[in-house]
Amino acid sequence: MKTVTTAAGYDDIRACLAEVDPAAKSAAVMALWARVEAAGFDPGLPSVPADRTPPGRPGRPELVDPRKVPRRRLGSDAGRAALVHAIAHIEFNAINLALDAAWRFRDMPDGFVIDWLSVAWDEARHFTMLAERLAQLGHAYGDFPAHNGLWQMAERTMDDPLERMALVPRVLEARGLDVTPGMIERLREAGDDPTIAALEVILEEEVRHVEIGSRWFDWCCGQAGVDPETTFLHLLRTKFAGRVKGPFNVPARMRAGFSERELAALENI
């Protein structure tokens, strides 16, 4: 008998968001995306409105001030495990960020939802790769303290998809495009080829994620009748606490939808 796959809907996204266990959340996101690919997305009527309930996450890792996260020296397995853990934590948050964008901003076109569900699928694969690498290094997700900066920015942009697209994918996630090449070089010096292989996949796929943020930011600006470049730079100055630090991965940022004017301005903010 042929199995009939039903279209995914908002309640399915909410279920993924609420899942606490990282491995179960990743598996649920992968299954959700398989349904979207097979049968599409049917918005329907979600059973509950989008609110400020935080997404599910495990009791560990301990969340601390970013200044209290220990430095990661890559000359030892423990140091490399701490680095992999930090990146895994970013990817776990990124799963929730992508799901939250799809779940929260229901006035956006269906293409917006599908784009961010595809990002959630990528992030779930990234987290799974890094969790496997952590296990090879004798650790598990939760073994090291972490900070919550990504989700704090999500909370500050819950009321406006324009601000969310500007300040999460185009600021916080774009930072990964800048710093990952340097991490790869440090790992190459340490001879850690398995971690390098994972980071190379993540770096390439994150370009698309930031580009999706750029594209929908431009769309939001068009709907609001404002100039994207001017609006982005204004939001950086007024909403983002602290300077965006270089050096910048200009080729990757250009592929991800940054303009020359924006990149020039980033150097001077």
Short mmCIF file of C-alpha atoms in Angstrom, two decimals:
data_model
loop_
_atom_site.label_atom_id
_atom_site.label_comp_id
_atom_site.label_asym_id
_atom_site.label_seq_id
_atom_site.Cartn_x
_atom_site.Cartn_y
_atom_site.Cartn_z
CA MET A 1 0.00 0.00 0.00
CA LYS A 2 1.33 3.41 -0.94
CA THR A 3 2.07 5.71 2.01
CA VAL A 4 0.43 9.12 1.72
CA THR A 5 2.53 11.99 3.03
CA THR A 6 0.57 14.98 4.31
CA ALA A 7 1.73 18.56 3.94
CA ALA A 8 3.51 20.13 6.88
CA GLY A 9 1.85 22.94 8.82
CA TYR A 10 2.46 25.46 11.57
CA ASP A 11 1.65 23.00 14.34
CA ASP A 12 4.42 20.73 13.07
CA ILE A 13 6.86 23.63 13.27
CA ARG A 14 5.69 24.39 16.81
CA ALA A 15 6.25 20.76 17.83
CA CYS A 16 9.83 20.92 16.57
CA LEU A 17 10.39 24.19 18.42
CA ALA A 18 9.07 22.76 21.67
CA GLU A 19 11.23 19.62 21.56
CA VAL A 20 13.83 19.73 24.35
CA ASP A 21 16.22 16.94 23.42
CA PRO A 22 18.74 18.15 20.79
CA ALA A 23 18.98 14.82 18.96
CA ALA A 24 15.20 14.42 18.90
CA LYS A 25 14.76 18.02 17.75
CA SER A 26 17.24 17.48 14.91
CA ALA A 27 15.50 14.27 13.84
CA ALA A 28 12.08 15.96 13.99
CA VAL A 29 13.31 18.85 11.82
CA MET A 30 14.74 16.45 9.26
CA ALA A 31 11.42 14.59 9.15
CA LEU A 32 9.52 17.87 8.84
CA TRP A 33 11.63 18.99 5.90
CA ALA A 34 11.14 15.62 4.20
CA ARG A 35 7.37 16.20 4.43
CA VAL A 36 7.74 19.71 3.00
CA GLU A 37 9.73 18.33 0.06
CA ALA A 38 7.24 15.52 -0.50
CA ALA A 39 3.92 17.31 0.03
CA GLY A 40 4.61 21.03 0.52
CA PHE A 41 3.52 23.40 3.27
CA ASP A 42 -0.12 24.02 4.18
CA PRO A 43 -0.42 27.00 6.56
CA GLY A 44 -3.94 26.12 7.66
CA LEU A 45 -4.98 27.46 11.04
CA PRO A 46 -2.37 26.95 13.77
CA SER A 47 -3.83 25.78 17.06
CA VAL A 48 -2.14 28.50 19.12
CA PRO A 49 -0.87 32.01 18.32
CA ALA A 50 2.82 32.81 18.17
CA ASP A 51 3.93 34.07 21.57
CA ARG A 52 7.16 34.65 23.49
CA THR A 53 7.45 31.14 24.90
CA PRO A 54 11.12 30.17 24.54
CA PRO A 55 11.98 27.13 22.43
CA GLY A 56 12.74 23.79 24.00
CA ARG A 57 16.32 23.25 25.06
CA PRO A 58 18.00 20.81 27.45
CA GLY A 59 19.05 21.64 30.99
CA ARG A 60 22.66 21.61 29.87
CA PRO A 61 24.82 23.37 28.79
CA GLU A 62 24.97 25.91 31.57
CA LEU A 63 24.37 29.36 30.06
CA VAL A 64 26.83 31.98 31.27
CA ASP A 65 27.98 35.48 30.40
CA PRO A 66 30.00 35.37 27.13
CA ARG A 67 33.05 36.64 29.03
CA LYS A 68 32.95 33.56 31.25
CA VAL A 69 33.08 31.02 28.42
CA PRO A 70 36.60 29.55 28.68
CA ARG A 71 39.09 30.19 25.90
CA ARG A 72 39.60 27.31 23.51
CA ARG A 73 43.23 26.34 22.97
CA LEU A 74 43.44 23.93 20.06
CA GLY A 75 46.64 22.11 20.94
CA SER A 76 44.75 19.43 22.86
CA ASP A 77 41.73 17.21 22.33
CA ALA A 78 40.01 18.99 25.21
CA GLY A 79 40.57 22.39 23.62
CA ARG A 80 39.27 21.21 20.27
CA ALA A 81 36.27 19.60 21.97
CA ALA A 82 35.48 22.93 23.63
CA LEU A 83 35.61 24.66 20.23
CA VAL A 84 33.39 22.02 18.60
CA HIS A 85 30.97 22.34 21.51
CA ALA A 86 30.79 26.13 21.08
CA ILE A 87 29.97 25.74 17.39
CA ALA A 88 27.45 22.97 18.12
CA HIS A 89 25.73 25.33 20.55
CA ILE A 90 25.51 27.98 17.82
CA GLU A 91 24.02 25.42 15.44
CA PHE A 92 21.49 24.26 18.03
CA ASN A 93 20.40 27.86 18.55
CA ALA A 94 20.30 28.30 14.78
CA ILE A 95 17.80 25.42 14.50
CA ASN A 96 15.51 27.25 16.90
CA LEU A 97 16.09 30.60 15.18
CA ALA A 98 15.08 29.23 11.78
CA LEU A 99 12.04 27.43 13.21
CA ASP A 100 11.02 30.54 15.14
CA ALA A 101 11.18 32.71 12.02
CA ALA A 102 8.96 30.24 10.16
CA TRP A 103 6.55 29.91 13.10
CA ARG A 104 6.36 33.54 14.20
CA PHE A 105 6.02 35.74 11.13
CA ARG A 106 2.78 34.42 9.67
CA ASP A 107 2.07 37.47 7.55
CA MET A 108 5.07 36.63 5.40
CA PRO A 109 4.62 34.65 2.14
CA ASP A 110 4.72 30.86 2.23
CA GLY A 111 8.09 31.03 0.47
CA PHE A 112 9.52 32.66 3.60
CA VAL A 113 8.38 29.73 5.72
CA ILE A 114 9.78 27.18 3.29
CA ASP A 115 13.12 29.00 3.07
CA TRP A 116 13.55 29.01 6.84
CA LEU A 117 12.47 25.40 7.19
CA SER A 118 15.18 24.51 4.68
CA VAL A 119 17.64 26.43 6.85
CA ALA A 120 16.44 24.57 9.95
CA TRP A 121 17.12 21.30 8.10
CA ASP A 122 20.67 22.42 7.30
CA GLU A 123 21.26 23.50 10.90
CA ALA A 124 19.97 20.17 12.21
CA ARG A 125 22.44 18.36 9.97
CA HIS A 126 25.23 20.68 11.13
CA PHE A 127 24.40 20.06 14.78
CA THR A 128 24.33 16.31 14.20
CA MET A 129 27.75 16.38 12.51
CA LEU A 130 29.24 18.34 15.39
CA ALA A 131 27.61 16.15 18.05
CA GLU A 132 29.18 13.13 16.35
CA ARG A 133 32.56 14.87 16.31
CA LEU A 134 32.17 15.74 19.99
CA ALA A 135 31.54 12.07 20.76
CA GLN A 136 34.73 11.16 18.90
CA LEU A 137 36.56 13.62 21.17
CA GLY A 138 35.06 12.02 24.27
CA HIS A 139 32.40 14.64 25.02
CA ALA A 140 28.73 15.42 24.49
CA TYR A 141 26.67 18.54 23.97
CA GLY A 142 26.20 20.11 27.39
CA ASP A 143 29.65 19.27 28.73
CA PHE A 144 30.90 22.87 28.46
CA PRO A 145 29.31 26.20 29.43
CA ALA A 146 27.88 28.37 26.64
CA HIS A 147 26.22 31.74 26.17
CA ASN A 148 22.80 32.71 24.83
CA GLY A 149 23.58 35.73 22.65
CA LEU A 150 21.87 34.44 19.51
CA TRP A 151 18.57 33.78 21.22
CA GLN A 152 18.69 37.09 23.11
CA MET A 153 18.75 38.90 19.76
CA ALA A 154 15.84 36.75 18.58
CA GLU A 155 13.85 37.91 21.60
CA ARG A 156 14.58 41.55 20.78
CA THR A 157 13.34 41.12 17.20
CA MET A 158 10.20 39.05 17.77
CA ASP A 159 7.84 41.83 16.69
CA ASP A 160 9.33 42.72 13.32
CA PRO A 161 10.55 40.39 10.55
CA LEU A 162 12.50 43.28 8.99
CA GLU A 163 14.55 43.71 12.15
CA ARG A 164 14.91 39.94 12.58
CA MET A 165 16.27 39.52 9.05
CA ALA A 166 18.65 42.45 9.49
CA LEU A 167 20.08 41.62 12.88
CA VAL A 168 20.10 37.82 13.12
CA PRO A 169 21.14 36.39 9.72
CA ARG A 170 22.86 39.56 8.46
CA VAL A 171 24.75 40.37 11.68
CA LEU A 172 25.08 37.45 14.09
CA GLU A 173 25.02 34.57 11.62
CA ALA A 174 27.09 36.47 9.07
CA ARG A 175 29.81 36.65 11.69
CA GLY A 176 30.35 32.94 11.13
CA LEU A 177 31.35 33.68 7.54
CA ASP A 178 34.12 35.90 8.87
CA VAL A 179 35.56 33.75 11.65
CA THR A 180 35.22 30.20 10.30
CA PRO A 181 38.10 30.41 7.78
CA GLY A 182 40.46 31.39 10.61
CA MET A 183 39.23 28.51 12.75
CA ILE A 184 39.84 26.12 9.86
CA GLU A 185 43.42 27.35 9.55
CA ARG A 186 44.04 26.91 13.28
CA LEU A 187 42.60 23.41 13.13
CA ARG A 188 44.75 22.63 10.11
CA GLU A 189 47.82 23.53 12.17
CA ALA A 190 46.54 21.16 14.87
CA GLY A 191 45.98 18.40 12.29
CA ASP A 192 42.26 18.05 13.05
CA ASP A 193 40.96 16.99 9.64
CA PRO A 194 37.57 15.63 10.82
CA THR A 195 36.58 18.95 12.41
CA ILE A 196 37.84 20.84 9.36
CA ALA A 197 35.63 18.71 7.11
CA ALA A 198 32.56 19.58 9.19
CA LEU A 199 33.38 23.30 9.27
CA GLU A 200 33.92 23.45 5.52
CA VAL A 201 30.41 22.08 4.94
CA ILE A 202 28.96 24.51 7.47
CA LEU A 203 30.78 27.53 6.01
CA GLU A 204 29.55 26.85 2.49
CA GLU A 205 25.95 26.28 3.54
CA GLU A 206 25.87 29.29 5.88
CA VAL A 207 26.42 31.56 2.88
CA ARG A 208 22.98 30.50 1.62
CA HIS A 209 21.43 31.09 5.02
CA VAL A 210 22.70 34.66 5.19
CA GLU A 211 21.62 35.20 1.57
CA ILE A 212 18.09 34.11 2.52
CA GLY A 213 18.17 36.67 5.30
CA SER A 214 19.38 39.34 2.86
CA ARG A 215 16.70 38.49 0.31
CA TRP A 216 13.83 38.62 2.80
CA PHE A 217 15.26 41.76 4.42
CA ASP A 218 15.15 43.42 1.00
CA TRP A 219 11.57 42.17 0.55
CA CYS A 220 10.52 43.60 3.92
CA CYS A 221 12.15 46.92 3.06
CA GLY A 222 10.25 46.96 -0.24
CA GLN A 223 6.98 46.38 1.59
CA ALA A 224 7.83 49.19 4.03
CA GLY A 225 8.97 51.55 1.26
CA VAL A 226 12.43 52.07 2.75
CA ASP A 227 15.92 51.76 1.28
CA PRO A 228 17.58 48.46 2.34
CA GLU A 229 21.15 49.76 2.64
CA THR A 230 20.20 52.86 4.64
CA THR A 231 17.84 50.85 6.85
CA PHE A 232 20.40 48.14 7.57
CA LEU A 233 23.07 50.63 8.58
CA HIS A 234 20.58 52.54 10.73
CA LEU A 235 19.57 49.34 12.54
CA LEU A 236 23.21 48.47 13.14
CA ARG A 237 23.81 51.81 14.79
CA THR A 238 20.62 51.92 16.84
CA LYS A 239 19.73 48.29 17.64
CA PHE A 240 22.99 46.36 17.74
CA ALA A 241 24.94 46.79 20.95
CA GLY A 242 28.61 46.98 20.05
CA ARG A 243 30.65 47.35 16.90
CA VAL A 244 30.62 44.62 14.24
CA LYS A 245 34.25 43.55 14.29
CA GLY A 246 36.31 42.71 11.23
CA PRO A 247 38.13 41.46 9.36
CA PHE A 248 35.26 40.54 7.07
CA ASN A 249 35.03 37.65 4.61
CA VAL A 250 34.17 39.96 1.72
CA PRO A 251 33.74 37.30 -1.01
CA ALA A 252 31.38 35.23 1.17
CA ARG A 253 29.42 38.30 2.29
CA MET A 254 29.03 39.47 -1.31
CA ARG A 255 27.65 36.05 -2.24
CA ALA A 256 25.32 36.34 0.75
CA GLY A 257 23.76 39.56 -0.51
CA PHE A 258 25.81 42.35 1.06
CA SER A 259 26.40 45.43 -1.07
CA GLU A 260 29.72 47.20 -1.47
CA ARG A 261 28.30 50.18 0.40
CA GLU A 262 27.27 48.01 3.33
CA LEU A 263 30.66 46.32 3.50
CA ALA A 264 32.46 49.65 3.38
CA ALA A 265 30.23 51.01 6.15
CA LEU A 266 30.81 47.95 8.34
CA GLU A 267 34.49 48.86 8.50
CA ASN A 268 33.62 52.23 10.04
CA ILE A 269 30.80 51.45 12.47
#
